[in-house]
Each structure stands twice: as C-alpha cells, then as structure tokens.
C-alpha cells in the first residue's frame, strides 16, 4: 500500500504461543490465543505496512494482506524472525515458552513401570532480546509483558533487560478475563514513563498502538 501512517514500512509481529515437543504427541506450551498479536498485524497492514506475522499454533484465521509464517517451537520462531528481518518495526507479542525439553523423545513415551518421566528442561533463546541487541535491530522494537502482579514494575525491569524501546504490559491474572478474552487493559512503559489506557477491545488496542508506533517512527526518522 502507498497510503496510511505505516505506508512504506516493514513490520514484523510475533504472536501466539510456542509448542515445545516432549515426544511426538505431547508439548509444553504457554497459554496464548494470539488475538492481540494477530490484531496488531491486521492493524499494521490496514495502516499501509508490509507485514510479516510469525505465529505459533493458534486457532485464528490469517489476517488479511499479511504474510503469515507458521512455526511451532521457540527455536523455529527465532529462525523465522531472523529470516523476516530487516524491518522498521518489530512487535513481539508471542508468549514464547521459556524452556524446552532438553531432548524430545523420538517415540511416544509410554506409561509404565518406571513411573512418570522426569523432564530435563533447558532455556529457550529470548527472541526479543536477541533482536533488540542484534545487528539488524529494527528502528522500533516493542515487547509485551504478561504479568499477574506488580505489572508496571516488572515491565520497567523488562525494558532494561531486553533492550527494547517500549513494553506493552498487561495484567493477565485469571480474574481479569484478559487471557483469551475480547478486551485488554494495557500500560505503555517506556524510558519516558508509563501511560495507562482504559480497557478496550484487542482490536482497538491494536489500532491505537499502530498509530503510536507510526508516530514514533516518524519522530526518529
Ligand atoms: O520475559 P518475558 O517472557 O516475560 O518477556 C515477554 C516479552 O519477551 C514478550 O514480548 C515476548 O514475546 C518476548 N519473548 C521472546 N522470546 C522469549 C521470551 C519472551 O521474544 N524466549
């Protein structure tokens, strides 16, 4: 597209959970519907950007006018993200599993005399931190923080730790209904301070975020 606040911009979005195989039929996963990430990809495309959406397993339709790359594991997600760079803006909305099973079994693990298996876990790559500190760093790098307590304080720490420009923080305590739900209440945490938005639909949050990202890209050139 040649029109819209993100015309001429390349945007990368991650969305959904990752699935880390335990054996051919079982996975370790995070809870994530992918709704917020997919809504951001859709809103960025509507705003004129060329959008690549790298998505873990979700049960959502592909957003219109977006290139969708489907992955399962964190390591596949990192590879797909690196293949999609360079970009002007990257939004990491995926709920990436922090750990994977050190060695996934090649055959289904059988229930039996040995009792339940114990799973040795190893840490997954941090995709957001890798891209934030990488050579092909997009001009604007945005992370998400799903927390159940001290939402803003944790987001501030995350901004530092991950090296991104902005964290969109939300409280995903079960009582909020945000997880898998229609609406979201977010706090934008940047080095400049915190801005808290009222509860809005995930689509409205996506559109407002995209406006914000477009303005930030304009300021920084
Ligand atoms: O550390 P935490 O998972 O809470 O950080 C959340 C942010 O980091 C999100 O933007 C998420 O997409 C990103 N992330 C990532 N790769 C990981 C873990 C988190 O990109 N392995």
mmCIF file of C-alpha atoms and ligand atoms in Angstrom:
data_model
loop_
_atom_site.group_PDB
_atom_site.id
_atom_site.type_symbol
_atom_site.label_atom_id
_atom_site.label_comp_id
_atom_site.label_asym_id
_atom_site.label_seq_id
_atom_site.Cartn_x
_atom_site.Cartn_y
_atom_site.Cartn_z
ATOM 1 C CA UNK A 1 0.000 0.000 0.000
ATOM 2 C CA UNK A 2 1.112 3.525 -0.665
ATOM 3 C CA UNK A 3 -1.224 5.179 1.804
ATOM 4 C CA UNK A 4 -1.634 5.158 5.551
ATOM 5 C CA UNK A 5 0.548 6.071 8.514
ATOM 6 C CA UNK A 6 2.760 2.991 8.007
ATOM 7 C CA UNK A 7 2.999 3.140 4.204
ATOM 8 C CA UNK A 8 6.435 2.042 3.016
ATOM 9 C CA UNK A 9 7.292 0.454 6.390
ATOM 10 C CA UNK A 10 8.174 -3.174 7.015
ATOM 11 C CA UNK A 11 6.645 -4.566 10.180
ATOM 12 C CA UNK A 12 7.348 -7.870 11.904
ATOM 13 C CA UNK A 13 4.936 -9.249 14.507
ATOM 14 C CA UNK A 14 5.191 -12.417 16.610
ATOM 15 C CA UNK A 15 2.006 -13.886 18.016
ATOM 16 C CA UNK A 16 0.563 -16.927 19.735
ATOM 17 C CA UNK A 17 2.243 -19.464 21.987
ATOM 18 C CA UNK A 18 5.126 -21.755 21.172
ATOM 19 C CA UNK A 19 4.866 -25.521 21.491
ATOM 20 C CA UNK A 20 7.938 -27.352 22.704
ATOM 21 C CA UNK A 21 7.817 -31.074 21.944
ATOM 22 C CA UNK A 22 8.098 -33.614 24.778
ATOM 23 C CA UNK A 23 7.532 -36.513 22.401
ATOM 24 C CA UNK A 24 5.655 -36.796 19.081
ATOM 25 C CA UNK A 25 2.263 -36.358 20.770
ATOM 26 C CA UNK A 26 2.924 -34.082 23.753
ATOM 27 C CA UNK A 27 4.078 -30.498 24.096
ATOM 28 C CA UNK A 28 4.953 -27.882 26.693
ATOM 29 C CA UNK A 29 3.078 -24.702 25.880
ATOM 30 C CA UNK A 30 2.089 -21.285 27.131
ATOM 31 C CA UNK A 31 -1.485 -20.091 27.232
ATOM 32 C CA UNK A 32 -1.979 -17.586 24.444
ATOM 33 C CA UNK A 33 -4.813 -17.146 21.995
ATOM 34 C CA UNK A 34 -2.766 -14.932 19.669
ATOM 35 C CA UNK A 35 -5.627 -12.463 19.474
ATOM 36 C CA UNK A 36 -3.677 -9.357 20.447
ATOM 37 C CA UNK A 37 -0.705 -10.140 18.189
ATOM 38 C CA UNK A 38 -2.901 -11.022 15.222
ATOM 39 C CA UNK A 39 -4.921 -7.824 15.739
ATOM 40 C CA UNK A 40 -1.697 -5.783 15.671
ATOM 41 C CA UNK A 41 -0.583 -7.446 12.427
ATOM 42 C CA UNK A 42 -4.000 -6.732 10.882
ATOM 43 C CA UNK A 43 -3.969 -3.106 12.055
ATOM 44 C CA UNK A 44 -0.434 -2.548 10.743
ATOM 45 C CA UNK A 45 -1.446 -3.911 7.322
ATOM 46 C CA UNK A 46 -4.505 -1.649 7.329
ATOM 47 C CA UNK A 47 -2.180 1.257 8.111
ATOM 48 C CA UNK A 48 -0.250 0.536 4.921
ATOM 49 C CA UNK A 49 2.690 -1.547 6.194
ATOM 50 C CA UNK A 50 4.155 -4.629 4.607
ATOM 51 C CA UNK A 51 3.607 -7.113 7.435
ATOM 52 C CA UNK A 52 5.157 -10.473 8.280
ATOM 53 C CA UNK A 53 3.380 -12.290 11.108
ATOM 54 C CA UNK A 54 5.337 -15.138 12.682
ATOM 55 C CA UNK A 55 2.777 -17.174 14.567
ATOM 56 C CA UNK A 56 2.864 -20.142 16.885
ATOM 57 C CA UNK A 57 -0.067 -22.575 16.893
ATOM 58 C CA UNK A 58 -3.354 -20.641 17.158
ATOM 59 C CA UNK A 59 -6.910 -21.245 16.051
ATOM 60 C CA UNK A 60 -7.341 -17.876 14.382
ATOM 61 C CA UNK A 61 -7.744 -17.058 10.692
ATOM 62 C CA UNK A 62 -4.765 -15.425 8.967
ATOM 63 C CA UNK A 63 -5.237 -11.632 8.940
ATOM 64 C CA UNK A 64 -5.890 -10.081 5.515
ATOM 65 C CA UNK A 65 -2.940 -8.727 3.495
ATOM 66 C CA UNK A 66 -0.350 -10.160 5.877
ATOM 67 C CA UNK A 67 2.390 -12.712 5.132
ATOM 68 C CA UNK A 68 1.938 -15.418 7.778
ATOM 69 C CA UNK A 69 4.790 -17.734 8.734
ATOM 70 C CA UNK A 70 3.651 -20.611 10.951
ATOM 71 C CA UNK A 71 6.015 -22.122 13.482
ATOM 72 C CA UNK A 72 5.795 -24.440 16.481
ATOM 73 C CA UNK A 73 8.791 -24.019 18.751
ATOM 74 C CA UNK A 74 10.753 -21.032 20.077
ATOM 75 C CA UNK A 75 13.783 -22.004 18.054
ATOM 76 C CA UNK A 76 11.687 -22.142 14.888
ATOM 77 C CA UNK A 77 10.185 -18.771 15.801
ATOM 78 C CA UNK A 78 13.635 -17.196 16.200
ATOM 79 C CA UNK A 79 14.748 -18.576 12.824
ATOM 80 C CA UNK A 80 11.601 -17.256 11.121
ATOM 81 C CA UNK A 81 12.018 -13.855 12.771
ATOM 82 C CA UNK A 82 15.641 -13.595 11.670
ATOM 83 C CA UNK A 83 14.644 -14.584 8.140
ATOM 84 C CA UNK A 84 11.990 -11.841 8.103
ATOM 85 C CA UNK A 85 14.419 -9.037 9.020
ATOM 86 C CA UNK A 86 15.179 -6.271 8.206
ATOM 87 C CA UNK A 87 12.122 -4.394 9.433
ATOM 88 C CA UNK A 88 11.392 -0.859 10.595
ATOM 89 C CA UNK A 89 9.233 -2.031 13.468
ATOM 90 C CA UNK A 90 9.109 -5.333 15.348
ATOM 91 C CA UNK A 91 6.375 -6.193 17.831
ATOM 92 C CA UNK A 92 6.928 -9.270 19.976
ATOM 93 C CA UNK A 93 3.502 -10.274 21.189
ATOM 94 C CA UNK A 94 4.121 -14.036 21.240
ATOM 95 C CA UNK A 95 4.054 -15.945 24.513
ATOM 96 C CA UNK A 96 7.253 -17.856 23.965
ATOM 97 C CA UNK A 97 7.936 -20.862 26.203
ATOM 98 C CA UNK A 98 10.889 -20.046 28.428
ATOM 99 C CA UNK A 99 12.068 -23.637 28.467
ATOM 100 C CA UNK A 100 12.069 -26.634 26.201
ATOM 101 C CA UNK A 101 12.662 -30.288 26.950
ATOM 102 C CA UNK A 102 16.380 -30.932 26.667
ATOM 103 C CA UNK A 103 15.895 -33.934 24.452
ATOM 104 C CA UNK A 104 12.461 -34.583 22.998
ATOM 105 C CA UNK A 105 11.760 -38.324 22.751
ATOM 106 C CA UNK A 106 11.554 -39.720 19.220
ATOM 107 C CA UNK A 107 8.786 -42.143 20.149
ATOM 108 C CA UNK A 108 5.741 -41.620 22.337
ATOM 109 C CA UNK A 109 6.733 -42.043 25.986
ATOM 110 C CA UNK A 110 4.826 -44.999 27.414
ATOM 111 C CA UNK A 111 3.062 -45.060 30.726
ATOM 112 C CA UNK A 112 4.540 -47.884 32.730
ATOM 113 C CA UNK A 113 6.543 -49.474 35.415
ATOM 114 C CA UNK A 114 9.172 -46.719 35.507
ATOM 115 C CA UNK A 115 6.568 -44.255 36.827
ATOM 116 C CA UNK A 116 6.109 -40.767 35.380
ATOM 117 C CA UNK A 117 9.076 -39.496 33.379
ATOM 118 C CA UNK A 118 11.017 -36.535 34.656
ATOM 119 C CA UNK A 119 11.677 -33.861 32.078
ATOM 120 C CA UNK A 120 15.007 -32.076 31.992
ATOM 121 C CA UNK A 121 14.445 -28.536 30.707
ATOM 122 C CA UNK A 122 16.828 -26.129 29.027
ATOM 123 C CA UNK A 123 16.329 -22.423 28.393
ATOM 124 C CA UNK A 124 14.972 -21.239 25.061
ATOM 125 C CA UNK A 125 16.526 -18.309 23.203
ATOM 126 C CA UNK A 126 14.978 -14.952 24.092
ATOM 127 C CA UNK A 127 13.801 -13.772 20.681
ATOM 128 C CA UNK A 128 13.028 -10.196 21.726
ATOM 129 C CA UNK A 129 16.382 -9.718 23.476
ATOM 130 C CA UNK A 130 18.257 -11.322 20.586
ATOM 131 C CA UNK A 131 16.669 -8.988 18.025
ATOM 132 C CA UNK A 132 16.941 -5.896 20.268
ATOM 133 C CA UNK A 133 20.647 -6.402 20.647
ATOM 134 C CA UNK A 134 21.258 -7.773 17.159
ATOM 135 C CA UNK A 135 22.906 -6.248 14.112
ATOM 136 C CA UNK A 136 19.643 -5.969 12.180
ATOM 137 C CA UNK A 137 17.831 -4.205 15.021
ATOM 138 C CA UNK A 138 14.637 -2.574 13.769
ATOM 139 C CA UNK A 139 14.317 1.132 14.478
ATOM 140 C CA UNK A 140 11.468 0.473 16.907
ATOM 141 C CA UNK A 141 11.354 -2.696 18.999
ATOM 142 C CA UNK A 142 8.294 -3.380 21.140
ATOM 143 C CA UNK A 143 7.904 -6.135 23.717
ATOM 144 C CA UNK A 144 4.910 -7.367 25.660
ATOM 145 C CA UNK A 145 4.755 -8.274 29.308
ATOM 146 C CA UNK A 146 2.049 -10.519 30.642
ATOM 147 C CA UNK A 147 2.174 -10.359 34.402
ATOM 148 C CA UNK A 148 -0.031 -11.355 37.274
ATOM 149 C CA UNK A 149 1.360 -8.876 39.829
ATOM 150 C CA UNK A 150 3.432 -5.653 40.003
ATOM 151 C CA UNK A 151 2.698 -5.215 36.318
ATOM 152 C CA UNK A 152 4.367 -1.854 35.749
ATOM 153 C CA UNK A 153 7.434 -2.516 37.895
ATOM 154 C CA UNK A 154 8.100 -5.802 36.113
ATOM 155 C CA UNK A 155 7.677 -4.088 32.753
ATOM 156 C CA UNK A 156 10.266 -1.451 33.690
ATOM 157 C CA UNK A 157 12.765 -4.158 34.541
ATOM 158 C CA UNK A 158 11.963 -5.956 31.306
ATOM 159 C CA UNK A 159 12.601 -2.829 29.236
ATOM 160 C CA UNK A 160 16.152 -2.735 30.615
ATOM 161 C CA UNK A 161 16.793 -6.433 30.431
ATOM 162 C CA UNK A 162 15.573 -6.878 26.881
ATOM 163 C CA UNK A 163 16.901 -3.658 25.380
ATOM 164 C CA UNK A 164 13.633 -2.738 23.656
ATOM 165 C CA UNK A 165 12.087 0.721 23.212
ATOM 166 C CA UNK A 166 8.640 0.069 24.645
ATOM 167 C CA UNK A 167 6.884 -2.584 26.698
ATOM 168 C CA UNK A 168 3.144 -3.064 26.436
ATOM 169 C CA UNK A 169 2.241 -4.529 29.804
ATOM 170 C CA UNK A 170 -0.977 -6.220 30.751
ATOM 171 C CA UNK A 171 -2.307 -7.942 33.828
ATOM 172 C CA UNK A 172 -3.264 -11.476 32.925
ATOM 173 C CA UNK A 173 -4.455 -12.607 36.352
ATOM 174 C CA UNK A 174 -7.303 -15.079 35.757
ATOM 175 C CA UNK A 175 -9.791 -12.665 37.369
ATOM 176 C CA UNK A 176 -9.183 -10.058 34.639
ATOM 177 C CA UNK A 177 -10.522 -12.300 31.855
ATOM 178 C CA UNK A 178 -7.879 -10.836 29.522
ATOM 179 C CA UNK A 179 -6.350 -14.193 28.667
ATOM 180 C CA UNK A 180 -8.259 -15.475 25.653
ATOM 181 C CA UNK A 181 -10.855 -12.723 26.122
ATOM 182 C CA UNK A 182 -12.077 -9.901 23.911
ATOM 183 C CA UNK A 183 -10.701 -6.950 25.823
ATOM 184 C CA UNK A 184 -7.360 -5.795 27.123
ATOM 185 C CA UNK A 185 -6.134 -3.184 29.606
ATOM 186 C CA UNK A 186 -2.594 -2.112 28.812
ATOM 187 C CA UNK A 187 0.131 0.076 30.239
ATOM 188 C CA UNK A 188 2.742 1.515 27.878
ATOM 189 C CA UNK A 189 6.092 1.524 29.648
ATOM 190 C CA UNK A 190 8.983 3.392 28.027
ATOM 191 C CA UNK A 191 12.092 5.136 29.369
ATOM 192 C CA UNK A 192 9.956 8.302 29.352
ATOM 193 C CA UNK A 193 7.341 6.958 31.746
ATOM 194 C CA UNK A 194 4.122 4.990 31.965
ATOM 195 C CA UNK A 195 0.845 5.565 30.203
ATOM 196 C CA UNK A 196 -2.174 3.506 31.231
ATOM 197 C CA UNK A 197 -5.011 3.023 28.781
ATOM 198 C CA UNK A 198 -8.584 2.159 29.699
ATOM 199 C CA UNK A 199 -9.996 -1.292 28.902
ATOM 200 C CA UNK A 200 -10.576 -1.611 25.154
ATOM 201 C CA UNK A 201 -11.163 -4.397 22.687
ATOM 202 C CA UNK A 202 -7.962 -6.057 21.477
ATOM 203 C CA UNK A 203 -8.705 -4.615 18.023
ATOM 204 C CA UNK A 204 -8.966 -1.097 19.439
ATOM 205 C CA UNK A 205 -5.741 -1.591 21.414
ATOM 206 C CA UNK A 206 -4.066 -2.747 18.193
ATOM 207 C CA UNK A 207 -5.248 0.275 16.223
ATOM 208 C CA UNK A 208 -4.198 2.728 18.923
ATOM 209 C CA UNK A 209 -0.801 1.030 19.242
ATOM 210 C CA UNK A 210 -0.252 1.199 15.493
ATOM 211 C CA UNK A 211 -0.962 4.938 15.495
ATOM 212 C CA UNK A 212 1.531 5.292 18.317
ATOM 213 C CA UNK A 213 4.189 3.239 16.518
ATOM 214 C CA UNK A 214 3.738 5.253 13.312
ATOM 215 C CA UNK A 215 4.244 8.494 15.237
ATOM 216 C CA UNK A 216 7.358 7.136 16.963
ATOM 217 C CA UNK A 217 8.881 6.003 13.642
ATOM 218 C CA UNK A 218 8.250 9.421 12.171
ATOM 219 C CA UNK A 219 9.980 11.214 15.031
ATOM 220 C CA UNK A 220 13.058 9.007 14.839
ATOM 221 C CA UNK A 221 13.176 9.267 11.049
HETATM 222 O O1 LIG B 1 10.470 -12.484 29.732
HETATM 223 P P1 LIG B 1 9.062 -12.451 29.292
HETATM 224 O O2 LIG B 1 8.639 -13.723 28.607
HETATM 225 O O3 LIG B 1 8.069 -12.047 30.326
HETATM 226 O O4 LIG B 1 9.046 -11.281 28.206
HETATM 227 C C1 LIG B 1 7.956 -11.050 27.399
HETATM 228 C C2 LIG B 1 8.392 -10.442 26.105
HETATM 229 O O5 LIG B 1 9.549 -11.101 25.581
HETATM 230 C C3 LIG B 1 7.347 -10.602 25.043
HETATM 231 O O6 LIG B 1 7.456 -9.522 24.163
HETATM 232 C C4 LIG B 1 7.727 -11.916 24.384
HETATM 233 O O7 LIG B 1 7.221 -12.019 23.086
HETATM 234 C C5 LIG B 1 9.233 -11.818 24.398
HETATM 235 N N1 LIG B 1 9.926 -13.106 24.483
HETATM 236 C C6 LIG B 1 10.646 -13.582 23.388
HETATM 237 N N2 LIG B 1 11.337 -14.763 23.490
HETATM 238 C C7 LIG B 1 11.338 -15.448 24.641
HETATM 239 C C8 LIG B 1 10.626 -14.976 25.759
HETATM 240 C C9 LIG B 1 9.924 -13.804 25.642
HETATM 241 O O8 LIG B 1 10.619 -12.954 22.333
HETATM 242 N N3 LIG B 1 12.020 -16.587 24.728
#
